[in-house]
mmCIF file with all atom_site columns, C-alpha atoms in Angstrom:
data_model
loop_
_atom_site.group_PDB
_atom_site.id
_atom_site.type_symbol
_atom_site.label_atom_id
_atom_site.label_alt_id
_atom_site.label_comp_id
_atom_site.label_asym_id
_atom_site.label_entity_id
_atom_site.label_seq_id
_atom_site.pdbx_PDB_ins_code
_atom_site.Cartn_x
_atom_site.Cartn_y
_atom_site.Cartn_z
_atom_site.occupancy
_atom_site.B_iso_or_equiv
_atom_site.pdbx_formal_charge
_atom_site.auth_seq_id
_atom_site.auth_comp_id
_atom_site.auth_asym_id
_atom_site.auth_atom_id
_atom_site.pdbx_PDB_model_num
ATOM 1  C CA . MET V 1 1  ? 0.000   0.000  0.000  1.00 48.00 ? 1  MET V CA 1
ATOM 2  C CA . ASP V 1 2  ? 1.458   3.306  -1.113 1.00 51.00 ? 2  ASP V CA 1
ATOM 3  C CA . GLU V 1 3  ? 0.244   5.535  1.694  1.00 68.00 ? 3  GLU V CA 1
ATOM 4  C CA . LYS V 1 4  ? 1.327   9.153  1.711  1.00 89.00 ? 4  LYS V CA 1
ATOM 5  C CA . ILE V 1 5  ? 1.388   10.925 5.012  1.00 94.00 ? 5  ILE V CA 1
ATOM 6  C CA . PHE V 1 6  ? 1.247   14.665 4.501  1.00 94.00 ? 6  PHE V CA 1
ATOM 7  C CA . VAL V 1 7  ? 3.277   16.610 7.026  1.00 93.00 ? 7  VAL V CA 1
ATOM 8  C CA . CYS V 1 8  ? 2.618   20.026 5.520  1.00 92.00 ? 8  CYS V CA 1
ATOM 9  C CA . ARG V 1 9  ? -0.835  20.191 4.021  1.00 91.00 ? 9  ARG V CA 1
ATOM 10 C CA . CYS V 1 10 ? -0.347  23.761 2.782  1.00 91.00 ? 10 CYS V CA 1
ATOM 11 C CA . GLU V 1 11 ? 2.621   22.809 0.590  1.00 92.00 ? 11 GLU V CA 1
ATOM 12 C CA . GLU V 1 12 ? 1.725   19.099 0.201  1.00 93.00 ? 12 GLU V CA 1
ATOM 13 C CA . VAL V 1 13 ? 4.995   17.813 1.652  1.00 94.00 ? 13 VAL V CA 1
ATOM 14 C CA . THR V 1 14 ? 4.996   14.190 2.750  1.00 95.00 ? 14 THR V CA 1
ATOM 15 C CA . LEU V 1 15 ? 6.722   12.580 5.704  1.00 95.00 ? 15 LEU V CA 1
ATOM 16 C CA . GLU V 1 16 ? 8.799   10.517 3.283  1.00 95.00 ? 16 GLU V CA 1
ATOM 17 C CA . GLU V 1 17 ? 10.114  13.694 1.617  1.00 95.00 ? 17 GLU V CA 1
ATOM 18 C CA . VAL V 1 18 ? 11.069  15.172 4.978  1.00 95.00 ? 18 VAL V CA 1
ATOM 19 C CA . ARG V 1 19 ? 12.868  11.984 6.005  1.00 95.00 ? 19 ARG V CA 1
ATOM 20 C CA . ARG V 1 20 ? 14.648  11.753 2.633  1.00 96.00 ? 20 ARG V CA 1
ATOM 21 C CA . TYR V 1 21 ? 15.979  15.311 2.902  1.00 97.00 ? 21 TYR V CA 1
ATOM 22 C CA . ILE V 1 22 ? 17.122  14.672 6.470  1.00 96.00 ? 22 ILE V CA 1
ATOM 23 C CA . ARG V 1 23 ? 18.986  11.562 5.250  1.00 96.00 ? 23 ARG V CA 1
ATOM 24 C CA . MET V 1 24 ? 20.568  13.752 2.543  1.00 97.00 ? 24 MET V CA 1
ATOM 25 C CA . GLY V 1 25 ? 22.098  15.857 5.329  1.00 96.00 ? 25 GLY V CA 1
ATOM 26 C CA . PHE V 1 26 ? 19.695  18.773 5.713  1.00 96.00 ? 26 PHE V CA 1
ATOM 27 C CA . THR V 1 27 ? 19.272  18.786 9.462  1.00 93.00 ? 27 THR V CA 1
ATOM 28 C CA . THR V 1 28 ? 17.877  22.192 10.405 1.00 94.00 ? 28 THR V CA 1
ATOM 29 C CA . PHE V 1 29 ? 14.340  23.426 10.168 1.00 93.00 ? 29 PHE V CA 1
ATOM 30 C CA . SER V 1 30 ? 15.483  26.440 8.135  1.00 93.00 ? 30 SER V CA 1
ATOM 31 C CA . GLU V 1 31 ? 17.175  24.230 5.523  1.00 94.00 ? 31 GLU V CA 1
ATOM 32 C CA . LEU V 1 32 ? 14.079  22.063 5.167  1.00 94.00 ? 32 LEU V CA 1
ATOM 33 C CA . LYS V 1 33 ? 11.913  25.162 4.982  1.00 94.00 ? 33 LYS V CA 1
ATOM 34 C CA . ARG V 1 34 ? 13.936  26.577 2.110  1.00 93.00 ? 34 ARG V CA 1
ATOM 35 C CA . LEU V 1 35 ? 14.070  23.290 0.215  1.00 95.00 ? 35 LEU V CA 1
ATOM 36 C CA . LEU V 1 36 ? 10.570  21.931 0.784  1.00 95.00 ? 36 LEU V CA 1
ATOM 37 C CA . ARG V 1 37 ? 8.645   25.138 1.608  1.00 93.00 ? 37 ARG V CA 1
ATOM 38 C CA . ILE V 1 38 ? 7.407   23.632 4.878  1.00 92.00 ? 38 ILE V CA 1
ATOM 39 C CA . GLY V 1 39 ? 6.031   26.306 7.160  1.00 88.00 ? 39 GLY V CA 1
ATOM 40 C CA . MET V 1 40 ? 5.618   28.749 4.290  1.00 88.00 ? 40 MET V CA 1
ATOM 41 C CA . GLY V 1 41 ? 1.944   28.152 3.540  1.00 87.00 ? 41 GLY V CA 1
ATOM 42 C CA . PRO V 1 42 ? -1.036  30.061 4.909  1.00 83.00 ? 42 PRO V CA 1
ATOM 43 C CA . CYS V 1 43 ? -0.758  28.401 8.343  1.00 85.00 ? 43 CYS V CA 1
ATOM 44 C CA . GLN V 1 44 ? 2.919   29.429 8.636  1.00 86.00 ? 44 GLN V CA 1
ATOM 45 C CA . GLY V 1 45 ? 3.946   26.120 10.182 1.00 87.00 ? 45 GLY V CA 1
ATOM 46 C CA . ARG V 1 46 ? 1.183   25.699 12.732 1.00 86.00 ? 46 ARG V CA 1
ATOM 47 C CA . GLY V 1 47 ? 0.446   22.247 11.329 1.00 85.00 ? 47 GLY V CA 1
ATOM 48 C CA . CYS V 1 48 ? 3.862   20.956 10.323 1.00 91.00 ? 48 CYS V CA 1
ATOM 49 C CA . ARG V 1 49 ? 6.470   22.621 12.535 1.00 92.00 ? 49 ARG V CA 1
ATOM 50 C CA . GLU V 1 50 ? 6.135   20.207 15.456 1.00 93.00 ? 50 GLU V CA 1
ATOM 51 C CA . ILE V 1 51 ? 6.137   17.140 13.208 1.00 94.00 ? 51 ILE V CA 1
ATOM 52 C CA . VAL V 1 52 ? 9.255   18.245 11.341 1.00 94.00 ? 52 VAL V CA 1
ATOM 53 C CA . LEU V 1 53 ? 11.030  19.178 14.563 1.00 95.00 ? 53 LEU V CA 1
ATOM 54 C CA . ARG V 1 54 ? 10.168  15.739 15.960 1.00 96.00 ? 54 ARG V CA 1
ATOM 55 C CA . GLU V 1 55 ? 11.694  14.079 12.886 1.00 95.00 ? 55 GLU V CA 1
ATOM 56 C CA . LEU V 1 56 ? 14.820  16.226 13.204 1.00 96.00 ? 56 LEU V CA 1
ATOM 57 C CA . SER V 1 57 ? 14.998  15.381 16.895 1.00 96.00 ? 57 SER V CA 1
ATOM 58 C CA . LYS V 1 58 ? 14.921  11.650 16.167 1.00 96.00 ? 58 LYS V CA 1
ATOM 59 C CA . ALA V 1 59 ? 17.502  11.932 13.392 1.00 95.00 ? 59 ALA V CA 1
ATOM 60 C CA . LYS V 1 60 ? 19.948  14.031 15.418 1.00 94.00 ? 60 LYS V CA 1
ATOM 61 C CA . GLY V 1 61 ? 19.361  12.299 18.752 1.00 95.00 ? 61 GLY V CA 1
ATOM 62 C CA . VAL V 1 62 ? 18.655  15.539 20.614 1.00 95.00 ? 62 VAL V CA 1
ATOM 63 C CA . SER V 1 63 ? 15.578  16.896 22.329 1.00 95.00 ? 63 SER V CA 1
ATOM 64 C CA . ILE V 1 64 ? 13.218  19.181 20.442 1.00 93.00 ? 64 ILE V CA 1
ATOM 65 C CA . SER V 1 65 ? 14.027  22.028 22.847 1.00 93.00 ? 65 SER V CA 1
ATOM 66 C CA . GLN V 1 66 ? 17.624  21.983 21.595 1.00 94.00 ? 66 GLN V CA 1
ATOM 67 C CA . LEU V 1 67 ? 16.567  22.592 17.994 1.00 93.00 ? 67 LEU V CA 1
ATOM 68 C CA . ASN V 1 68 ? 16.122  25.988 16.407 1.00 91.00 ? 68 ASN V CA 1
ATOM 69 C CA . PRO V 1 69 ? 12.447  26.200 15.377 1.00 88.00 ? 69 PRO V CA 1
ATOM 70 C CA . GLY V 1 70 ? 13.245  28.845 12.770 1.00 82.00 ? 70 GLY V CA 1
ATOM 71 C CA . THR V 1 71 ? 11.431  32.090 12.242 1.00 79.00 ? 71 THR V CA 1
ATOM 72 C CA . PHE V 1 72 ? 7.822   32.375 11.264 1.00 74.00 ? 72 PHE V CA 1
ATOM 73 C CA . ARG V 1 73 ? 5.114   34.934 10.838 1.00 75.00 ? 73 ARG V CA 1
ATOM 74 C CA . PRO V 1 74 ? 1.659   34.911 12.372 1.00 74.00 ? 74 PRO V CA 1
ATOM 75 C CA . PRO V 1 75 ? -0.838  32.825 10.411 1.00 69.00 ? 75 PRO V CA 1
ATOM 76 C CA . SER V 1 76 ? -2.371  34.601 7.467  1.00 71.00 ? 76 SER V CA 1
ATOM 77 C CA . LYS V 1 77 ? -5.662  34.220 5.776  1.00 74.00 ? 77 LYS V CA 1
ATOM 78 C CA . PRO V 1 78 ? -6.926  35.482 2.451  1.00 78.00 ? 78 PRO V CA 1
ATOM 79 C CA . LEU V 1 79 ? -8.854  38.741 2.169  1.00 80.00 ? 79 LEU V CA 1
ATOM 80 C CA . LEU V 1 80 ? -11.363 39.668 -0.445 1.00 85.00 ? 80 LEU V CA 1
ATOM 81 C CA . ALA V 1 81 ? -10.052 42.374 -2.762 1.00 84.00 ? 81 ALA V CA 1
ATOM 82 C CA . GLY V 1 82 ? -13.307 44.263 -2.197 1.00 85.00 ? 82 GLY V CA 1
ATOM 83 C CA . LEU V 1 83 ? -12.398 44.798 1.465  1.00 84.00 ? 83 LEU V CA 1
ATOM 84 C CA . LEU V 1 84 ? -9.284  46.696 0.456  1.00 81.00 ? 84 LEU V CA 1
ATOM 85 C CA . SER V 1 85 ? -11.187 48.904 -1.970 1.00 83.00 ? 85 SER V CA 1
ATOM 86 C CA . ASP V 1 86 ? -13.824 49.599 0.709  1.00 83.00 ? 86 ASP V CA 1
ATOM 87 C CA . VAL V 1 87 ? -11.087 50.801 3.068  1.00 80.00 ? 87 VAL V CA 1
ATOM 88 C CA . GLU V 1 88 ? -9.675  53.096 0.377  1.00 79.00 ? 88 GLU V CA 1
ATOM 89 C CA . SER V 1 89 ? -13.152 54.438 -0.394 1.00 83.00 ? 89 SER V CA 1
ATOM 90 C CA . LYS V 1 90 ? -13.733 55.251 3.282  1.00 84.00 ? 90 LYS V CA 1
ATOM 91 C CA . LYS V 1 91 ? -10.373 57.019 3.522  1.00 83.00 ? 91 LYS V CA 1
ATOM 92 C CA . ARG V 1 92 ? -11.341 59.280 0.610  1.00 82.00 ? 92 ARG V CA 1
ATOM 93 C CA . GLY V 1 93 ? -14.684 60.031 2.180  1.00 76.00 ? 93 GLY V CA 1
#
């Protein structure tokens, strides 16, 4: 059975991909973020950060608290373009 376990649903990154990149020698969250775009979707890592850090922790044999979780922004969500034009209309009076 070819079961894919998605770690990052925003960027559709699977657990197998994360493990493969770790085996290739990319052992920081920032490296994996740049290569796989994990933590760069709309949730900004709320769904995948802990899972990826846990995989890094296992691979490096250190606790999660010893790993750098990287930088991230607050979660974002899409806005309707009409909201922006309404704000501009109100500013003009």
